[in-house]
Amino acid sequence: MDREMQPNGLEPYLSELSGRLNQLSKTDGLHITEIPSLHMMRATATSEPIHSMYAPSLCFIVQGAKSAALGQEIYHYNPTTYLVTSVHLPIKSEITQASLEVPFIGLHLEFTPDQILDILQHTDLAWPEESEPGSGIFVGKTNSQLLDALLRLVKLFDQPAEIPILAPLITREILFRVLQGEQGHLVKQFAVIGSQAHAIAKAIQLIHRDYSKPLRVEELAKEVNMAASSFHKHFKQVTALSPLQYQKRIRLQEARHLMISEKMGAADAAFQVGYESPSQFSREYARLYGLPPKSDLKQASIQ
């Protein structure tokens, strides 16, 4: 997005963030920072769609633009907006605006439900009302208060000795600002123990833990104290996927990781993640990634 199109008040923060982060790294790719929960992404060209699992996190863009797809919904965000994933979600993301002259620069800040609960317990923010769970993903509007805190977090790179003390405090402030926003309840809901949203978050954790084992939805619903029909409905409200579809995404992403990083064969990777039929694995893999495993991996090695 052009600088002149940005809302008043954001430009000074974005300009300084851009300058600092461009100095931090001049190479494309994902960069781990000295703040464990904060990662930086840089790209000088737009990207093909990438399938990955997003942890609960805030995704800010300093330069460029990006899209994130979950189910049938596509979420677009840029320096004037930010993306929130409140639970682990299988996202198909794509950098839609980037160039050599103005690289894409994004920041990814992970958080936990415990951090959200702690803020609710120690502030006068309203607790979420008991209701049906809302989506686990949304786009919010960036404001100067958020960017001011984000800039102070980035400035800690110059004072690494201060990171252990100040980074948690500034992260807490950033989360507080998000909870103050119009859609803050979509983050709060997953932190409140006993809520339906919290039950779905627990179910997601259980699927992640045992993704290679057969998934019995009724047993999973029982484990989180929900009726099977209600569980299925609420799970899809949060993730845009059924429990079985969600597990399938985890399996396919993990299999692709095994084939690329550990040079594992397709059949071995399929068995490793829980498939009993390599042919079924190949069909479902092609449905998600657009190519069967062998062709996809060959193309990935060229890129």
PDB file of C-alpha atoms in Angstrom:
ATOM      1  CA  MET A   1       0.000   0.000   0.000  1.00  0.00           C
ATOM      2  CA  ASP A   2       1.334   3.464  -0.888  1.00  0.00           C
ATOM      3  CA  ARG A   3       2.446   5.587   2.032  1.00  0.00           C
ATOM      4  CA  GLU A   4       0.041   8.395   1.085  1.00  0.00           C
ATOM      5  CA  MET A   5      -2.885   5.959   1.330  1.00  0.00           C
ATOM      6  CA  GLN A   6      -2.123   5.056   4.946  1.00  0.00           C
ATOM      7  CA  PRO A   7      -4.251   6.525   7.737  1.00  0.00           C
ATOM      8  CA  ASN A   8      -2.845   9.561   9.518  1.00  0.00           C
ATOM      9  CA  GLY A   9      -0.623   8.663  12.437  1.00  0.00           C
ATOM     10  CA  LEU A  10       0.744   5.334  11.143  1.00  0.00           C
ATOM     11  CA  GLU A  11       3.415   6.595   8.736  1.00  0.00           C
ATOM     12  CA  PRO A  12       6.083   7.631  11.304  1.00  0.00           C
ATOM     13  CA  TYR A  13       5.941   4.248  13.045  1.00  0.00           C
ATOM     14  CA  LEU A  14       5.908   2.247   9.798  1.00  0.00           C
ATOM     15  CA  SER A  15       8.787   4.278   8.406  1.00  0.00           C
ATOM     16  CA  GLU A  16      10.996   3.658  11.451  1.00  0.00           C
ATOM     17  CA  LEU A  17       9.992  -0.011  11.654  1.00  0.00           C
ATOM     18  CA  SER A  18      10.849  -0.392   7.964  1.00  0.00           C
ATOM     19  CA  GLY A  19      14.263   1.201   8.425  1.00  0.00           C
ATOM     20  CA  ARG A  20      15.157  -0.876  11.458  1.00  0.00           C
ATOM     21  CA  LEU A  21      13.955  -4.189  10.039  1.00  0.00           C
ATOM     22  CA  ASN A  22      15.659  -3.616   6.684  1.00  0.00           C
ATOM     23  CA  GLN A  23      18.894  -3.169   8.615  1.00  0.00           C
ATOM     24  CA  LEU A  24      18.215  -6.282  10.689  1.00  0.00           C
ATOM     25  CA  SER A  25      18.272  -8.520   7.628  1.00  0.00           C
ATOM     26  CA  LYS A  26      18.780  -7.920   3.926  1.00  0.00           C
ATOM     27  CA  THR A  27      18.084 -11.515   2.867  1.00  0.00           C
ATOM     28  CA  ASP A  28      14.735 -13.067   2.001  1.00  0.00           C
ATOM     29  CA  GLY A  29      13.120 -15.690   4.186  1.00  0.00           C
ATOM     30  CA  LEU A  30      12.026 -16.274   7.758  1.00  0.00           C
ATOM     31  CA  HIS A  31      14.309 -14.800  10.398  1.00  0.00           C
ATOM     32  CA  ILE A  32      14.328 -15.816  14.048  1.00  0.00           C
ATOM     33  CA  THR A  33      14.931 -12.873  16.370  1.00  0.00           C
ATOM     34  CA  GLU A  34      16.418 -12.607  19.853  1.00  0.00           C
ATOM     35  CA  ILE A  35      12.862 -12.323  21.165  1.00  0.00           C
ATOM     36  CA  PRO A  36      11.734 -15.975  21.168  1.00  0.00           C
ATOM     37  CA  SER A  37       8.094 -15.273  20.303  1.00  0.00           C
ATOM     38  CA  LEU A  38       8.864 -12.788  17.500  1.00  0.00           C
ATOM     39  CA  HIS A  39       9.812 -13.755  13.938  1.00  0.00           C
ATOM     40  CA  MET A  40      10.429 -11.605  10.876  1.00  0.00           C
ATOM     41  CA  MET A  41       9.606 -12.440   7.258  1.00  0.00           C
ATOM     42  CA  ARG A  42      11.197 -10.653   4.309  1.00  0.00           C
ATOM     43  CA  ALA A  43      10.519 -11.183   0.582  1.00  0.00           C
ATOM     44  CA  THR A  44      11.490  -9.248  -2.537  1.00  0.00           C
ATOM     45  CA  ALA A  45       8.891 -10.961  -4.735  1.00  0.00           C
ATOM     46  CA  THR A  46       5.351 -12.225  -4.415  1.00  0.00           C
ATOM     47  CA  SER A  47       4.979 -15.887  -3.483  1.00  0.00           C
ATOM     48  CA  GLU A  48       3.075 -18.983  -4.465  1.00  0.00           C
ATOM     49  CA  PRO A  49       0.551 -20.193  -1.857  1.00  0.00           C
ATOM     50  CA  ILE A  50       2.265 -21.793   1.156  1.00  0.00           C
ATOM     51  CA  HIS A  51       0.497 -24.227   3.490  1.00  0.00           C
ATOM     52  CA  SER A  52       1.567 -23.970   7.124  1.00  0.00           C
ATOM     53  CA  MET A  53       0.233 -24.264  10.643  1.00  0.00           C
ATOM     54  CA  TYR A  54      -0.197 -20.921  12.396  1.00  0.00           C
ATOM     55  CA  ALA A  55       0.102 -20.972  16.186  1.00  0.00           C
ATOM     56  CA  PRO A  56      -1.922 -18.415  18.187  1.00  0.00           C
ATOM     57  CA  SER A  57      -0.287 -15.251  16.934  1.00  0.00           C
ATOM     58  CA  LEU A  58      -0.499 -11.658  15.726  1.00  0.00           C
ATOM     59  CA  CYS A  59       0.756 -11.008  12.193  1.00  0.00           C
ATOM     60  CA  PHE A  60       1.773  -7.435  11.356  1.00  0.00           C
ATOM     61  CA  ILE A  61       2.899  -6.101   7.986  1.00  0.00           C
ATOM     62  CA  VAL A  62       5.354  -3.212   7.786  1.00  0.00           C
ATOM     63  CA  GLN A  63       5.678  -3.204   3.979  1.00  0.00           C
ATOM     64  CA  GLY A  64       3.771  -5.039   1.268  1.00  0.00           C
ATOM     65  CA  ALA A  65       0.628  -7.141   1.551  1.00  0.00           C
ATOM     66  CA  LYS A  66      -0.392 -10.729   2.190  1.00  0.00           C
ATOM     67  CA  SER A  67      -3.432 -12.998   2.129  1.00  0.00           C
ATOM     68  CA  ALA A  68      -4.371 -15.917   4.354  1.00  0.00           C
ATOM     69  CA  ALA A  69      -6.958 -18.523   3.362  1.00  0.00           C
ATOM     70  CA  LEU A  70      -8.845 -20.777   5.773  1.00  0.00           C
ATOM     71  CA  GLY A  71     -11.598 -22.935   4.352  1.00  0.00           C
ATOM     72  CA  GLN A  72     -13.430 -20.832   1.788  1.00  0.00           C
ATOM     73  CA  GLU A  73     -12.549 -17.496   3.412  1.00  0.00           C
ATOM     74  CA  ILE A  74      -9.627 -15.335   2.315  1.00  0.00           C
ATOM     75  CA  TYR A  75      -8.260 -12.658   4.652  1.00  0.00           C
ATOM     76  CA  HIS A  76      -6.251  -9.798   3.141  1.00  0.00           C
ATOM     77  CA  TYR A  77      -4.016  -7.626   5.279  1.00  0.00           C
ATOM     78  CA  ASN A  78      -1.384  -4.899   4.866  1.00  0.00           C
ATOM     79  CA  PRO A  79       0.309  -2.185   6.977  1.00  0.00           C
ATOM     80  CA  THR A  80      -3.069  -0.734   7.966  1.00  0.00           C
ATOM     81  CA  THR A  81      -4.391  -4.053   9.288  1.00  0.00           C
ATOM     82  CA  TYR A  82      -3.159  -7.113  11.169  1.00  0.00           C
ATOM     83  CA  LEU A  83      -4.108 -10.782  11.211  1.00  0.00           C
ATOM     84  CA  VAL A  84      -4.921 -12.722  14.382  1.00  0.00           C
ATOM     85  CA  THR A  85      -5.075 -16.490  14.730  1.00  0.00           C
ATOM     86  CA  SER A  86      -6.375 -17.369  18.198  1.00  0.00           C
ATOM     87  CA  VAL A  87      -5.820 -21.139  17.944  1.00  0.00           C
ATOM     88  CA  HIS A  88      -3.605 -23.401  15.824  1.00  0.00           C
ATOM     89  CA  LEU A  89      -4.960 -23.177  12.273  1.00  0.00           C
ATOM     90  CA  PRO A  90      -3.835 -24.676   8.931  1.00  0.00           C
ATOM     91  CA  ILE A  91      -3.447 -21.561   6.793  1.00  0.00           C
ATOM     92  CA  LYS A  92      -2.692 -21.176   3.087  1.00  0.00           C
ATOM     93  CA  SER A  93      -0.821 -17.874   2.880  1.00  0.00           C
ATOM     94  CA  GLU A  94       0.473 -15.860  -0.044  1.00  0.00           C
ATOM     95  CA  ILE A  95       2.575 -12.697  -0.261  1.00  0.00           C
ATOM     96  CA  THR A  96       0.629 -10.542  -2.713  1.00  0.00           C
ATOM     97  CA  GLN A  97       2.711  -7.360  -2.752  1.00  0.00           C
ATOM     98  CA  ALA A  98       6.523  -7.277  -2.705  1.00  0.00           C
ATOM     99  CA  SER A  99       9.381  -6.020  -4.893  1.00  0.00           C
ATOM    100  CA  LEU A 100      13.135  -5.431  -4.876  1.00  0.00           C
ATOM    101  CA  GLU A 101      12.513  -1.724  -4.307  1.00  0.00           C
ATOM    102  CA  VAL A 102       9.928  -2.247  -1.530  1.00  0.00           C
ATOM    103  CA  PRO A 103      10.339  -5.714  -0.015  1.00  0.00           C
ATOM    104  CA  PHE A 104       7.589  -7.382   1.937  1.00  0.00           C
ATOM    105  CA  ILE A 105       8.374  -7.149   5.655  1.00  0.00           C
ATOM    106  CA  GLY A 106       6.178  -8.859   8.213  1.00  0.00           C
ATOM    107  CA  LEU A 107       6.353  -9.587  11.935  1.00  0.00           C
ATOM    108  CA  HIS A 108       4.823 -12.656  13.531  1.00  0.00           C
ATOM    109  CA  LEU A 109       4.271 -12.489  17.307  1.00  0.00           C
ATOM    110  CA  GLU A 110       3.118 -15.685  19.007  1.00  0.00           C
ATOM    111  CA  PHE A 111       1.124 -15.723  22.242  1.00  0.00           C
ATOM    112  CA  THR A 112      -0.588 -18.206  24.552  1.00  0.00           C
ATOM    113  CA  PRO A 113      -4.093 -18.392  26.068  1.00  0.00           C
ATOM    114  CA  ASP A 114      -2.459 -18.017  29.493  1.00  0.00           C
ATOM    115  CA  GLN A 115      -1.148 -14.589  28.490  1.00  0.00           C
ATOM    116  CA  ILE A 116      -4.669 -13.544  27.480  1.00  0.00           C
ATOM    117  CA  LEU A 117      -6.172 -14.916  30.697  1.00  0.00           C
ATOM    118  CA  ASP A 118      -3.579 -13.065  32.773  1.00  0.00           C
ATOM    119  CA  ILE A 119      -4.512  -9.763  31.099  1.00  0.00           C
ATOM    120  CA  LEU A 120      -8.229 -10.368  31.705  1.00  0.00           C
ATOM    121  CA  GLN A 121      -7.550 -11.130  35.367  1.00  0.00           C
ATOM    122  CA  HIS A 122      -5.511  -7.980  35.964  1.00  0.00           C
ATOM    123  CA  THR A 123      -7.390  -5.347  33.956  1.00  0.00           C
ATOM    124  CA  ASP A 124     -10.939  -4.036  33.775  1.00  0.00           C
ATOM    125  CA  LEU A 125     -11.448  -5.402  30.263  1.00  0.00           C
ATOM    126  CA  ALA A 126     -14.830  -7.077  29.920  1.00  0.00           C
ATOM    127  CA  TRP A 127     -14.797 -10.859  30.081  1.00  0.00           C
ATOM    128  CA  PRO A 128     -16.435 -12.514  27.063  1.00  0.00           C
ATOM    129  CA  GLU A 129     -20.075 -13.432  27.465  1.00  0.00           C
ATOM    130  CA  GLU A 130     -20.899 -17.134  27.178  1.00  0.00           C
ATOM    131  CA  SER A 131     -22.029 -17.699  23.611  1.00  0.00           C
ATOM    132  CA  GLU A 132     -21.325 -19.893  20.636  1.00  0.00           C
ATOM    133  CA  PRO A 133     -17.654 -19.756  19.640  1.00  0.00           C
ATOM    134  CA  GLY A 134     -16.639 -17.321  16.931  1.00  0.00           C
ATOM    135  CA  SER A 135     -13.969 -17.714  14.293  1.00  0.00           C
ATOM    136  CA  GLY A 136     -10.393 -18.468  15.306  1.00  0.00           C
ATOM    137  CA  ILE A 137      -9.086 -15.956  12.737  1.00  0.00           C
ATOM    138  CA  PHE A 138      -9.813 -12.311  11.957  1.00  0.00           C
ATOM    139  CA  VAL A 139      -8.303  -9.107  10.579  1.00  0.00           C
ATOM    140  CA  GLY A 140      -8.180  -6.029  12.800  1.00  0.00           C
ATOM    141  CA  LYS A 141      -7.364  -2.382  12.120  1.00  0.00           C
ATOM    142  CA  THR A 142      -3.881  -1.203  13.027  1.00  0.00           C
ATOM    143  CA  ASN A 143      -3.598   1.949  15.136  1.00  0.00           C
ATOM    144  CA  SER A 144      -0.761   4.161  16.356  1.00  0.00           C
ATOM    145  CA  GLN A 145      -0.842   2.688  19.880  1.00  0.00           C
ATOM    146  CA  LEU A 146      -0.227  -0.811  18.520  1.00  0.00           C
ATOM    147  CA  LEU A 147       2.566   0.331  16.224  1.00  0.00           C
ATOM    148  CA  ASP A 148       4.181   2.382  18.984  1.00  0.00           C
ATOM    149  CA  ALA A 149       4.395  -0.720  21.178  1.00  0.00           C
ATOM    150  CA  LEU A 150       5.577  -2.860  18.248  1.00  0.00           C
ATOM    151  CA  LEU A 151       8.321  -0.335  17.487  1.00  0.00           C
ATOM    152  CA  ARG A 152       9.473  -0.366  21.121  1.00  0.00           C
ATOM    153  CA  LEU A 153       9.632  -4.168  20.931  1.00  0.00           C
ATOM    154  CA  VAL A 154      11.795  -4.000  17.801  1.00  0.00           C
ATOM    155  CA  LYS A 155      14.055  -1.361  19.391  1.00  0.00           C
ATOM    156  CA  LEU A 156      15.010  -3.944  22.018  1.00  0.00           C
ATOM    157  CA  PHE A 157      17.177  -5.610  19.356  1.00  0.00           C
ATOM    158  CA  ASP A 158      19.624  -2.768  20.047  1.00  0.00           C
ATOM    159  CA  GLN A 159      19.605  -3.582  23.767  1.00  0.00           C
ATOM    160  CA  PRO A 160      19.579  -7.395  23.969  1.00  0.00           C
ATOM    161  CA  ALA A 161      20.312  -7.379  27.708  1.00  0.00           C
ATOM    162  CA  GLU A 162      16.927  -5.703  28.254  1.00  0.00           C
ATOM    163  CA  ILE A 163      14.929  -8.278  26.267  1.00  0.00           C
ATOM    164  CA  PRO A 164      14.258 -10.746  29.132  1.00  0.00           C
ATOM    165  CA  ILE A 165      12.694  -7.999  31.273  1.00  0.00           C
ATOM    166  CA  LEU A 166      11.063  -5.623  28.798  1.00  0.00           C
ATOM    167  CA  ALA A 167       9.940  -7.890  25.927  1.00  0.00           C
ATOM    168  CA  PRO A 168       7.266  -9.668  28.042  1.00  0.00           C
ATOM    169  CA  LEU A 169       5.943  -6.307  29.260  1.00  0.00           C
ATOM    170  CA  ILE A 170       5.711  -4.814  25.759  1.00  0.00           C
ATOM    171  CA  THR A 171       4.182  -8.022  24.378  1.00  0.00           C
ATOM    172  CA  ARG A 172       1.582  -7.820  27.141  1.00  0.00           C
ATOM    173  CA  GLU A 173       0.797  -4.227  26.078  1.00  0.00           C
ATOM    174  CA  ILE A 174       0.413  -5.273  22.429  1.00  0.00           C
ATOM    175  CA  LEU A 175      -1.990  -8.062  23.409  1.00  0.00           C
ATOM    176  CA  PHE A 176      -3.908  -5.640  25.620  1.00  0.00           C
ATOM    177  CA  ARG A 177      -4.368  -3.267  22.656  1.00  0.00           C
ATOM    178  CA  VAL A 178      -5.664  -6.123  20.513  1.00  0.00           C
ATOM    179  CA  LEU A 179      -8.113  -7.161  23.238  1.00  0.00           C
ATOM    180  CA  GLN A 180      -9.361  -3.575  23.359  1.00  0.00           C
ATOM    181  CA  GLY A 181     -10.228  -3.724  19.659  1.00  0.00           C
ATOM    182  CA  GLU A 182     -13.634  -4.346  18.127  1.00  0.00           C
ATOM    183  CA  GLN A 183     -12.946  -8.055  17.692  1.00  0.00           C
ATOM    184  CA  GLY A 184     -11.033  -8.605  20.908  1.00  0.00           C
ATOM    185  CA  HIS A 185     -13.720 -11.012  22.115  1.00  0.00           C
ATOM    186  CA  LEU A 186     -12.619 -13.468  19.409  1.00  0.00           C
ATOM    187  CA  VAL A 187      -9.285 -13.761  21.233  1.00  0.00           C
ATOM    188  CA  LYS A 188     -10.680 -13.657  24.776  1.00  0.00           C
ATOM    189  CA  GLN A 189     -13.122 -16.523  24.215  1.00  0.00           C
ATOM    190  CA  PHE A 190     -10.417 -19.198  23.979  1.00  0.00           C
ATOM    191  CA  ALA A 191      -8.750 -18.217  27.257  1.00  0.00           C
ATOM    192  CA  VAL A 192     -11.801 -18.599  29.492  1.00  0.00           C
ATOM    193  CA  ILE A 193     -11.789 -22.042  31.102  1.00  0.00           C
ATOM    194  CA  GLY A 194     -15.199 -23.697  30.879  1.00  0.00           C
ATOM    195  CA  SER A 195     -16.324 -21.868  27.756  1.00  0.00           C
ATOM    196  CA  GLN A 196     -17.276 -23.696  24.572  1.00  0.00           C
ATOM    197  CA  ALA A 197     -14.453 -21.958  22.728  1.00  0.00           C
ATOM    198  CA  HIS A 198     -11.968 -23.160  25.346  1.00  0.00           C
ATOM    199  CA  ALA A 199     -13.276 -26.716  24.866  1.00  0.00           C
ATOM    200  CA  ILE A 200     -12.663 -26.451  21.117  1.00  0.00           C
ATOM    201  CA  ALA A 201      -9.150 -25.124  21.778  1.00  0.00           C
ATOM    202  CA  LYS A 202      -8.507 -28.146  24.004  1.00  0.00           C
ATOM    203  CA  ALA A 203      -9.797 -30.482  21.283  1.00  0.00           C
ATOM    204  CA  ILE A 204      -7.421 -28.864  18.800  1.00  0.00           C
ATOM    205  CA  GLN A 205      -4.528 -29.552  21.156  1.00  0.00           C
ATOM    206  CA  LEU A 206      -5.592 -33.191  21.474  1.00  0.00           C
ATOM    207  CA  ILE A 207      -5.767 -33.630  17.693  1.00  0.00           C
ATOM    208  CA  HIS A 208      -2.271 -32.154  17.382  1.00  0.00           C
ATOM    209  CA  ARG A 209      -0.936 -34.483  20.043  1.00  0.00           C
ATOM    210  CA  ASP A 210      -2.350 -37.632  18.434  1.00  0.00           C
ATOM    211  CA  TYR A 211      -2.701 -36.655  14.764  1.00  0.00           C
ATOM    212  CA  SER A 212      -1.260 -39.965  13.505  1.00  0.00           C
ATOM    213  CA  LYS A 213      -3.881 -42.004  15.378  1.00  0.00           C
ATOM    214  CA  PRO A 214      -7.441 -42.661  14.122  1.00  0.00           C
ATOM    215  CA  LEU A 215      -9.747 -39.803  15.090  1.00  0.00           C
ATOM    216  CA  ARG A 216     -13.030 -40.760  16.725  1.00  0.00           C
ATOM    217  CA  VAL A 217     -15.054 -37.569  16.870  1.00  0.00           C
ATOM    218  CA  GLU A 218     -17.560 -38.807  19.439  1.00  0.00           C
ATOM    219  CA  GLU A 219     -14.784 -39.798  21.835  1.00  0.00           C
ATOM    220  CA  LEU A 220     -13.030 -36.462  21.313  1.00  0.00           C
ATOM    221  CA  ALA A 221     -16.282 -34.579  21.970  1.00  0.00           C
ATOM    222  CA  LYS A 222     -16.798 -36.566  25.151  1.00  0.00           C
ATOM    223  CA  GLU A 223     -13.276 -35.764  26.310  1.00  0.00           C
ATOM    224  CA  VAL A 224     -14.000 -32.022  26.116  1.00  0.00           C
ATOM    225  CA  ASN A 225     -17.499 -32.440  27.637  1.00  0.00           C
ATOM    226  CA  MET A 226     -19.544 -31.592  24.558  1.00  0.00           C
ATOM    227  CA  ALA A 227     -22.295 -33.401  22.667  1.00  0.00           C
ATOM    228  CA  ALA A 228     -21.005 -34.754  19.348  1.00  0.00           C
ATOM    229  CA  SER A 229     -23.379 -32.680  17.186  1.00  0.00           C
ATOM    230  CA  SER A 230     -22.627 -29.486  19.093  1.00  0.00           C
ATOM    231  CA  PHE A 231     -18.903 -30.216  19.046  1.00  0.00           C
ATOM    232  CA  HIS A 232     -18.832 -30.703  15.280  1.00  0.00           C
ATOM    233  CA  LYS A 233     -20.735 -27.466  14.697  1.00  0.00           C
ATOM    234  CA  HIS A 234     -18.582 -25.367  17.018  1.00  0.00           C
ATOM    235  CA  PHE A 235     -15.331 -26.883  15.754  1.00  0.00           C
ATOM    236  CA  LYS A 236     -16.221 -25.790  12.232  1.00  0.00           C
ATOM    237  CA  GLN A 237     -17.211 -22.306  13.447  1.00  0.00           C
ATOM    238  CA  VAL A 238     -13.725 -21.882  14.909  1.00  0.00           C
ATOM    239  CA  THR A 239     -11.568 -23.589  12.278  1.00  0.00           C
ATOM    240  CA  ALA A 240     -13.729 -23.550   9.109  1.00  0.00           C
ATOM    241  CA  LEU A 241     -12.999 -27.298   8.927  1.00  0.00           C
ATOM    242  CA  SER A 242     -14.500 -30.468  10.359  1.00  0.00           C
ATOM    243  CA  PRO A 243     -12.357 -32.311  12.938  1.00  0.00           C
ATOM    244  CA  LEU A 244     -11.439 -34.952  10.337  1.00  0.00           C
ATOM    245  CA  GLN A 245     -10.544 -32.313   7.736  1.00  0.00           C
ATOM    246  CA  TYR A 246      -8.431 -30.530  10.338  1.00  0.00           C
ATOM    247  CA  GLN A 247      -6.552 -33.717  11.206  1.00  0.00           C
ATOM    248  CA  LYS A 248      -6.024 -34.408   7.504  1.00  0.00           C
ATOM    249  CA  ARG A 249      -4.393 -30.992   7.029  1.00  0.00           C
ATOM    250  CA  ILE A 250      -2.001 -31.668   9.895  1.00  0.00           C
ATOM    251  CA  ARG A 251      -1.100 -35.084   8.474  1.00  0.00           C
ATOM    252  CA  LEU A 252      -0.490 -33.775   4.955  1.00  0.00           C
ATOM    253  CA  GLN A 253       1.593 -30.822   6.133  1.00  0.00           C
ATOM    254  CA  GLU A 254       3.697 -33.037   8.387  1.00  0.00           C
ATOM    255  CA  ALA A 255       4.172 -35.601   5.598  1.00  0.00           C
ATOM    256  CA  ARG A 256       5.368 -32.898   3.216  1.00  0.00           C
ATOM    257  CA  HIS A 257       7.778 -31.664   5.894  1.00  0.00           C
ATOM    258  CA  LEU A 258       9.168 -35.188   6.332  1.00  0.00           C
ATOM    259  CA  MET A 259       9.622 -35.645   2.584  1.00  0.00           C
ATOM    260  CA  ILE A 260      11.398 -32.315   2.143  1.00  0.00           C
ATOM    261  CA  SER A 261      13.491 -32.040   5.310  1.00  0.00           C
ATOM    262  CA  GLU A 262      14.263 -35.711   5.918  1.00  0.00           C
ATOM    263  CA  LYS A 263      14.154 -36.937   2.289  1.00  0.00           C
ATOM    264  CA  MET A 264      11.585 -39.552   3.297  1.00  0.00           C
ATOM    265  CA  GLY A 265       9.741 -41.428   0.568  1.00  0.00           C
ATOM    266  CA  ALA A 266       6.058 -40.711   0.015  1.00  0.00           C
ATOM    267  CA  ALA A 267       4.854 -44.124   1.206  1.00  0.00           C
ATOM    268  CA  ASP A 268       6.989 -43.985   4.359  1.00  0.00           C
ATOM    269  CA  ALA A 269       5.830 -40.440   5.118  1.00  0.00           C
ATOM    270  CA  ALA A 270       2.217 -41.490   4.594  1.00  0.00           C
ATOM    271  CA  PHE A 271       2.518 -44.342   7.100  1.00  0.00           C
ATOM    272  CA  GLN A 272       4.428 -42.114   9.524  1.00  0.00           C
ATOM    273  CA  VAL A 273       1.586 -39.582   9.755  1.00  0.00           C
ATOM    274  CA  GLY A 274      -1.166 -42.187  10.034  1.00  0.00           C
ATOM    275  CA  TYR A 275      -2.283 -43.112   6.510  1.00  0.00           C
ATOM    276  CA  GLU A 276      -2.889 -46.810   5.875  1.00  0.00           C
ATOM    277  CA  SER A 277      -3.162 -46.418   2.093  1.00  0.00           C
ATOM    278  CA  PRO A 278      -0.392 -44.687   0.076  1.00  0.00           C
ATOM    279  CA  SER A 279      -2.806 -44.251  -2.829  1.00  0.00           C
ATOM    280  CA  GLN A 280      -5.316 -42.423  -0.627  1.00  0.00           C
ATOM    281  CA  PHE A 281      -2.463 -40.285   0.699  1.00  0.00           C
ATOM    282  CA  SER A 282      -1.395 -39.417  -2.844  1.00  0.00           C
ATOM    283  CA  ARG A 283      -4.947 -38.447  -3.852  1.00  0.00           C
ATOM    284  CA  GLU A 284      -5.493 -36.237  -0.809  1.00  0.00           C
ATOM    285  CA  TYR A 285      -2.020 -34.734  -1.126  1.00  0.00           C
ATOM    286  CA  ALA A 286      -2.700 -33.762  -4.741  1.00  0.00           C
ATOM    287  CA  ARG A 287      -6.068 -32.303  -3.761  1.00  0.00           C
ATOM    288  CA  LEU A 288      -4.399 -29.995  -1.220  1.00  0.00           C
ATOM    289  CA  TYR A 289      -1.128 -29.127  -2.977  1.00  0.00           C
ATOM    290  CA  GLY A 290      -2.243 -29.353  -6.607  1.00  0.00           C
ATOM    291  CA  LEU A 291       0.257 -32.058  -7.534  1.00  0.00           C
ATOM    292  CA  PRO A 292       0.962 -35.634  -6.399  1.00  0.00           C
ATOM    293  CA  PRO A 293       3.872 -35.959  -3.925  1.00  0.00           C
ATOM    294  CA  LYS A 294       6.621 -36.827  -6.417  1.00  0.00           C
ATOM    295  CA  SER A 295       5.773 -33.973  -8.811  1.00  0.00           C
ATOM    296  CA  ASP A 296       5.288 -31.485  -5.970  1.00  0.00           C
ATOM    297  CA  LEU A 297       8.651 -32.303  -4.399  1.00  0.00           C
ATOM    298  CA  LYS A 298      10.410 -32.061  -7.763  1.00  0.00           C
ATOM    299  CA  GLN A 299       8.922 -28.605  -8.295  1.00  0.00           C
ATOM    300  CA  ALA A 300       9.799 -27.574  -4.728  1.00  0.00           C
ATOM    301  CA  SER A 301      13.452 -28.566  -5.285  1.00  0.00           C
ATOM    302  CA  ILE A 302      13.634 -26.318  -8.358  1.00  0.00           C
ATOM    303  CA  GLN A 303      12.307 -23.248  -6.566  1.00  0.00           C
TER     304      GLN A 303
END
